[in-house]
Amino acid sequence: RQVTSDASFHSVSFSETDHPKVLITGGLGQLGVGLAKLLRKQFGNNNVILSDIRKPPNDVFHSGPFIYSDILDYKNLREIVVNNRITWLVHYSALLSAVGEANVTLARDVNITGLHNILDIAVEHGLRLFVPSTIGAFGPTSPRNPTPDLCIQRPRTIYGVSKVHAELMGEYYHHRYGLDFRCLRYPGIISADSQPGGGTTDYAVQIFHDAIKTGKFVCNLKPDTRLPMMFIDDCLRATLEVMEAPAEMLSMRTYNINAMSFTPEELAQEVQKQLPDLEVSYEIDPVRQAIADSWPMNFEDSNARKDWGWKHEYDLAELVQMMLNFIGSDSR
Ligand code: AKB
């Protein structure tokens, strides 16, 4: 840190050096804008850069730094990290489970080749790196009820395979090169002001929009399909907490995090407590159903709770209340 007798200069260099400089890739997906908001509150607006290959909507563009970044272009990535003196990287670019099955080659490029670029950049520049993993990193031979951190992982989707690869490569680079790699396995994430894109758990977001707009919802999973889920605020707070945790607290580098598990039928019943006229029918998408049937039903996250104090805040009833309040007020 630069020491100077000029008090104002000193305070500028103090805040710049004490806060991480964060780059978020895939920033226009379901989670990036919300995470940027949370991190900017903590570290200052200019210390958190959102990036994507798409053009940001006006409100996102005007709310803080946004930059074009293509994770498949190593030179472009390196230039951004160097020019902005990035110290933390949150790597959200990925194709999700259902859309990945529809385009395996693209999913392999983005989820695997892109990750290799990110790992190399992070080692080269000494970055702290967060990569999300998922319940999708497990498969039909994993224990499903509950699913612990360490067990058989033989997923049957390109998304799952790429996420197991990310977990293993990150941990390997940690042991081999000292990379400060941190990874959480997210459940299905439920958010009100951003849409998921091409996942298996998307129904649990869509039901709220359809319930308010049309009063009718057609679910693409069977009524008794149980999956782990989490409200977005819990997910983003977990991400900040694991990134801030002192390294000596982390006995592992990849943790399950959990909040609740429910089926479409249970979710619909909870929504119907507020909107009794909601009509739910079922038209099963065989691809999504097969994926969901191979995923955990309940997620075991005692290591995250023990090591760095993970605790969820939202259960099913609170989640439904938050979603209906937000989407309801937005549509009025
Ligand atoms: C998906 O459904 O693909 C994602 C996930 C659970 O990782 N939401």
PDB file of C-alpha atoms in Angstrom, residues 115-256:
ATOM      1  CA  LEU A 115     -13.192 -23.151 -17.829  1.00  0.00           C
ATOM      2  CA  HIS A 116      -9.650 -24.036 -18.927  1.00  0.00           C
ATOM      3  CA  ASN A 117      -9.093 -20.417 -19.961  1.00  0.00           C
ATOM      4  CA  ILE A 118     -10.456 -19.212 -16.641  1.00  0.00           C
ATOM      5  CA  LEU A 119      -8.248 -21.589 -14.634  1.00  0.00           C
ATOM      6  CA  ASP A 120      -5.126 -20.545 -16.532  1.00  0.00           C
ATOM      7  CA  ILE A 121      -5.884 -16.832 -16.140  1.00  0.00           C
ATOM      8  CA  ALA A 122      -6.567 -17.325 -12.432  1.00  0.00           C
ATOM      9  CA  VAL A 123      -3.256 -19.139 -11.861  1.00  0.00           C
ATOM     10  CA  GLU A 124      -1.296 -16.684 -14.030  1.00  0.00           C
ATOM     11  CA  HIS A 125      -2.619 -13.664 -12.130  1.00  0.00           C
ATOM     12  CA  GLY A 126      -3.030 -15.102  -8.621  1.00  0.00           C
ATOM     13  CA  LEU A 127      -6.825 -14.655  -8.584  1.00  0.00           C
ATOM     14  CA  ARG A 128      -9.280 -16.040  -6.060  1.00  0.00           C
ATOM     15  CA  LEU A 129     -11.641 -18.044  -8.263  1.00  0.00           C
ATOM     16  CA  PHE A 130     -15.266 -19.003  -7.658  1.00  0.00           C
ATOM     17  CA  VAL A 131     -16.899 -21.543  -9.976  1.00  0.00           C
ATOM     18  CA  PRO A 132     -20.416 -22.730  -9.162  1.00  0.00           C
ATOM     19  CA  SER A 133     -21.178 -26.418  -9.360  1.00  0.00           C
ATOM     20  CA  THR A 134     -24.630 -27.927  -9.015  1.00  0.00           C
ATOM     21  CA  ILE A 135     -26.871 -30.780  -7.894  1.00  0.00           C
ATOM     22  CA  GLY A 136     -26.453 -31.718 -11.590  1.00  0.00           C
ATOM     23  CA  ALA A 137     -22.908 -32.913 -10.847  1.00  0.00           C
ATOM     24  CA  PHE A 138     -24.495 -36.093  -9.432  1.00  0.00           C
ATOM     25  CA  GLY A 139     -26.125 -38.905 -11.366  1.00  0.00           C
ATOM     26  CA  PRO A 140     -28.255 -42.038 -11.133  1.00  0.00           C
ATOM     27  CA  THR A 141     -25.605 -43.988  -9.208  1.00  0.00           C
ATOM     28  CA  SER A 142     -25.138 -41.267  -6.563  1.00  0.00           C
ATOM     29  CA  PRO A 143     -27.017 -41.618  -3.272  1.00  0.00           C
ATOM     30  CA  ARG A 144     -30.055 -39.378  -3.801  1.00  0.00           C
ATOM     31  CA  ASN A 145     -31.638 -39.032  -0.393  1.00  0.00           C
ATOM     32  CA  PRO A 146     -29.563 -37.457   0.993  1.00  0.00           C
ATOM     33  CA  THR A 147     -26.590 -36.696  -1.273  1.00  0.00           C
ATOM     34  CA  PRO A 148     -23.376 -35.995   0.681  1.00  0.00           C
ATOM     35  CA  ASP A 149     -20.372 -33.924  -0.493  1.00  0.00           C
ATOM     36  CA  LEU A 150     -18.232 -36.955  -1.241  1.00  0.00           C
ATOM     37  CA  CYS A 151     -19.870 -39.832  -3.094  1.00  0.00           C
ATOM     38  CA  ILE A 152     -20.101 -41.406  -6.555  1.00  0.00           C
ATOM     39  CA  GLN A 153     -20.466 -38.742  -9.287  1.00  0.00           C
ATOM     40  CA  ARG A 154     -21.380 -40.186 -12.659  1.00  0.00           C
ATOM     41  CA  PRO A 155     -23.751 -37.571 -14.175  1.00  0.00           C
ATOM     42  CA  ARG A 156     -25.496 -38.349 -17.468  1.00  0.00           C
ATOM     43  CA  THR A 157     -25.619 -34.795 -18.885  1.00  0.00           C
ATOM     44  CA  ILE A 158     -22.851 -32.757 -20.563  1.00  0.00           C
ATOM     45  CA  TYR A 159     -23.651 -30.053 -17.989  1.00  0.00           C
ATOM     46  CA  GLY A 160     -23.035 -32.466 -15.109  1.00  0.00           C
ATOM     47  CA  VAL A 161     -19.898 -33.911 -16.691  1.00  0.00           C
ATOM     48  CA  SER A 162     -18.504 -30.402 -17.240  1.00  0.00           C
ATOM     49  CA  LYS A 163     -19.245 -29.452 -13.619  1.00  0.00           C
ATOM     50  CA  VAL A 164     -17.536 -32.553 -12.187  1.00  0.00           C
ATOM     51  CA  HIS A 165     -14.613 -31.647 -14.448  1.00  0.00           C
ATOM     52  CA  ALA A 166     -14.635 -28.080 -13.061  1.00  0.00           C
ATOM     53  CA  GLU A 167     -14.679 -29.340  -9.462  1.00  0.00           C
ATOM     54  CA  LEU A 168     -11.783 -31.733 -10.090  1.00  0.00           C
ATOM     55  CA  MET A 169      -9.686 -29.303 -12.158  1.00  0.00           C
ATOM     56  CA  GLY A 170     -10.155 -26.499  -9.614  1.00  0.00           C
ATOM     57  CA  GLU A 171      -9.144 -28.765  -6.749  1.00  0.00           C
ATOM     58  CA  TYR A 172      -6.201 -30.118  -8.748  1.00  0.00           C
ATOM     59  CA  TYR A 173      -4.968 -26.583  -9.566  1.00  0.00           C
ATOM     60  CA  HIS A 174      -5.368 -25.736  -5.883  1.00  0.00           C
ATOM     61  CA  HIS A 175      -3.102 -28.608  -4.837  1.00  0.00           C
ATOM     62  CA  ARG A 176      -0.691 -28.316  -7.755  1.00  0.00           C
ATOM     63  CA  TYR A 177      -0.340 -24.541  -8.186  1.00  0.00           C
ATOM     64  CA  GLY A 178      -1.858 -23.092  -5.008  1.00  0.00           C
ATOM     65  CA  LEU A 179      -4.881 -21.654  -6.889  1.00  0.00           C
ATOM     66  CA  ASP A 180      -7.379 -20.196  -4.393  1.00  0.00           C
ATOM     67  CA  PHE A 181     -10.321 -22.132  -5.886  1.00  0.00           C
ATOM     68  CA  ARG A 182     -13.713 -22.072  -4.175  1.00  0.00           C
ATOM     69  CA  CYS A 183     -16.799 -23.920  -5.369  1.00  0.00           C
ATOM     70  CA  LEU A 184     -20.372 -24.368  -4.133  1.00  0.00           C
ATOM     71  CA  ARG A 185     -22.812 -26.902  -5.506  1.00  0.00           C
ATOM     72  CA  TYR A 186     -25.984 -24.874  -5.966  1.00  0.00           C
ATOM     73  CA  PRO A 187     -29.482 -26.414  -5.808  1.00  0.00           C
ATOM     74  CA  GLY A 188     -32.126 -25.099  -8.260  1.00  0.00           C
ATOM     75  CA  ILE A 189     -32.115 -21.321  -7.733  1.00  0.00           C
ATOM     76  CA  ILE A 190     -35.378 -19.389  -7.613  1.00  0.00           C
ATOM     77  CA  SER A 191     -35.305 -15.707  -8.495  1.00  0.00           C
ATOM     78  CA  ALA A 192     -37.976 -13.095  -9.178  1.00  0.00           C
ATOM     79  CA  ASP A 193     -36.263 -10.410 -11.261  1.00  0.00           C
ATOM     80  CA  SER A 194     -34.079 -12.632 -13.455  1.00  0.00           C
ATOM     81  CA  GLN A 195     -34.953 -15.696 -15.523  1.00  0.00           C
ATOM     82  CA  PRO A 196     -33.055 -18.972 -15.584  1.00  0.00           C
ATOM     83  CA  GLY A 197     -32.117 -20.175 -19.061  1.00  0.00           C
ATOM     84  CA  GLY A 198     -32.520 -23.790 -20.096  1.00  0.00           C
ATOM     85  CA  GLY A 199     -32.369 -25.650 -16.798  1.00  0.00           C
ATOM     86  CA  THR A 200     -34.320 -28.581 -15.363  1.00  0.00           C
ATOM     87  CA  THR A 201     -35.414 -26.647 -12.267  1.00  0.00           C
ATOM     88  CA  ASP A 202     -36.805 -23.696 -14.308  1.00  0.00           C
ATOM     89  CA  TYR A 203     -40.408 -24.769 -13.663  1.00  0.00           C
ATOM     90  CA  ALA A 204     -40.067 -23.552 -10.082  1.00  0.00           C
ATOM     91  CA  VAL A 205     -39.541 -19.984 -11.349  1.00  0.00           C
ATOM     92  CA  GLN A 206     -42.049 -20.125 -14.209  1.00  0.00           C
ATOM     93  CA  ILE A 207     -44.945 -21.180 -11.971  1.00  0.00           C
ATOM     94  CA  PHE A 208     -44.901 -17.787 -10.217  1.00  0.00           C
ATOM     95  CA  HIS A 209     -44.986 -15.771 -13.456  1.00  0.00           C
ATOM     96  CA  ASP A 210     -47.791 -17.885 -14.934  1.00  0.00           C
ATOM     97  CA  ALA A 211     -49.775 -17.956 -11.683  1.00  0.00           C
ATOM     98  CA  ILE A 212     -49.853 -14.164 -11.632  1.00  0.00           C
ATOM     99  CA  LYS A 213     -50.238 -13.549 -15.374  1.00  0.00           C
ATOM    100  CA  THR A 214     -52.694 -16.235 -16.479  1.00  0.00           C
ATOM    101  CA  GLY A 215     -53.714 -18.239 -13.395  1.00  0.00           C
ATOM    102  CA  LYS A 216     -52.696 -21.417 -15.257  1.00  0.00           C
ATOM    103  CA  PHE A 217     -49.437 -23.335 -15.138  1.00  0.00           C
ATOM    104  CA  VAL A 218     -48.326 -26.322 -17.238  1.00  0.00           C
ATOM    105  CA  CYS A 219     -45.523 -28.134 -15.442  1.00  0.00           C
ATOM    106  CA  ASN A 220     -42.907 -30.065 -17.466  1.00  0.00           C
ATOM    107  CA  LEU A 221     -41.911 -32.351 -14.543  1.00  0.00           C
ATOM    108  CA  LYS A 222     -44.069 -35.011 -12.836  1.00  0.00           C
ATOM    109  CA  PRO A 223     -45.918 -33.827  -9.713  1.00  0.00           C
ATOM    110  CA  ASP A 224     -43.811 -35.959  -7.341  1.00  0.00           C
ATOM    111  CA  THR A 225     -40.333 -35.005  -8.651  1.00  0.00           C
ATOM    112  CA  ARG A 226     -38.405 -33.903  -5.551  1.00  0.00           C
ATOM    113  CA  LEU A 227     -35.397 -31.609  -6.050  1.00  0.00           C
ATOM    114  CA  PRO A 228     -33.272 -29.372  -3.778  1.00  0.00           C
ATOM    115  CA  MET A 229     -34.039 -25.655  -4.237  1.00  0.00           C
ATOM    116  CA  MET A 230     -32.924 -22.292  -2.821  1.00  0.00           C
ATOM    117  CA  PHE A 231     -34.061 -18.654  -2.927  1.00  0.00           C
ATOM    118  CA  ILE A 232     -31.575 -16.459  -4.822  1.00  0.00           C
ATOM    119  CA  ASP A 233     -30.762 -14.205  -1.841  1.00  0.00           C
ATOM    120  CA  ASP A 234     -29.492 -17.231   0.110  1.00  0.00           C
ATOM    121  CA  CYS A 235     -27.462 -18.417  -2.880  1.00  0.00           C
ATOM    122  CA  LEU A 236     -25.772 -15.050  -3.428  1.00  0.00           C
ATOM    123  CA  ARG A 237     -25.037 -14.580   0.277  1.00  0.00           C
ATOM    124  CA  ALA A 238     -23.500 -18.094   0.412  1.00  0.00           C
ATOM    125  CA  THR A 239     -21.287 -17.150  -2.527  1.00  0.00           C
ATOM    126  CA  LEU A 240     -20.040 -13.984  -0.823  1.00  0.00           C
ATOM    127  CA  GLU A 241     -19.531 -15.846   2.468  1.00  0.00           C
ATOM    128  CA  VAL A 242     -17.461 -18.656   0.982  1.00  0.00           C
ATOM    129  CA  MET A 243     -15.382 -16.127  -0.993  1.00  0.00           C
ATOM    130  CA  GLU A 244     -14.677 -14.136   2.182  1.00  0.00           C
ATOM    131  CA  ALA A 245     -13.999 -17.163   4.406  1.00  0.00           C
ATOM    132  CA  PRO A 246     -10.399 -17.379   5.654  1.00  0.00           C
ATOM    133  CA  ALA A 247      -8.636 -20.240   3.834  1.00  0.00           C
ATOM    134  CA  GLU A 248      -7.981 -22.090   7.110  1.00  0.00           C
ATOM    135  CA  MET A 249     -11.754 -22.486   7.618  1.00  0.00           C
ATOM    136  CA  LEU A 250     -12.119 -24.440   4.381  1.00  0.00           C
ATOM    137  CA  SER A 251     -11.450 -28.133   4.963  1.00  0.00           C
ATOM    138  CA  MET A 252     -12.620 -28.725   1.368  1.00  0.00           C
ATOM    139  CA  ARG A 253     -12.820 -26.627  -1.792  1.00  0.00           C
ATOM    140  CA  THR A 254     -16.191 -27.861  -3.111  1.00  0.00           C
ATOM    141  CA  TYR A 255     -19.231 -27.758  -0.813  1.00  0.00           C
ATOM    142  CA  ASN A 256     -22.904 -28.716  -1.131  1.00  0.00           C
TER     143      ASN A 256
END
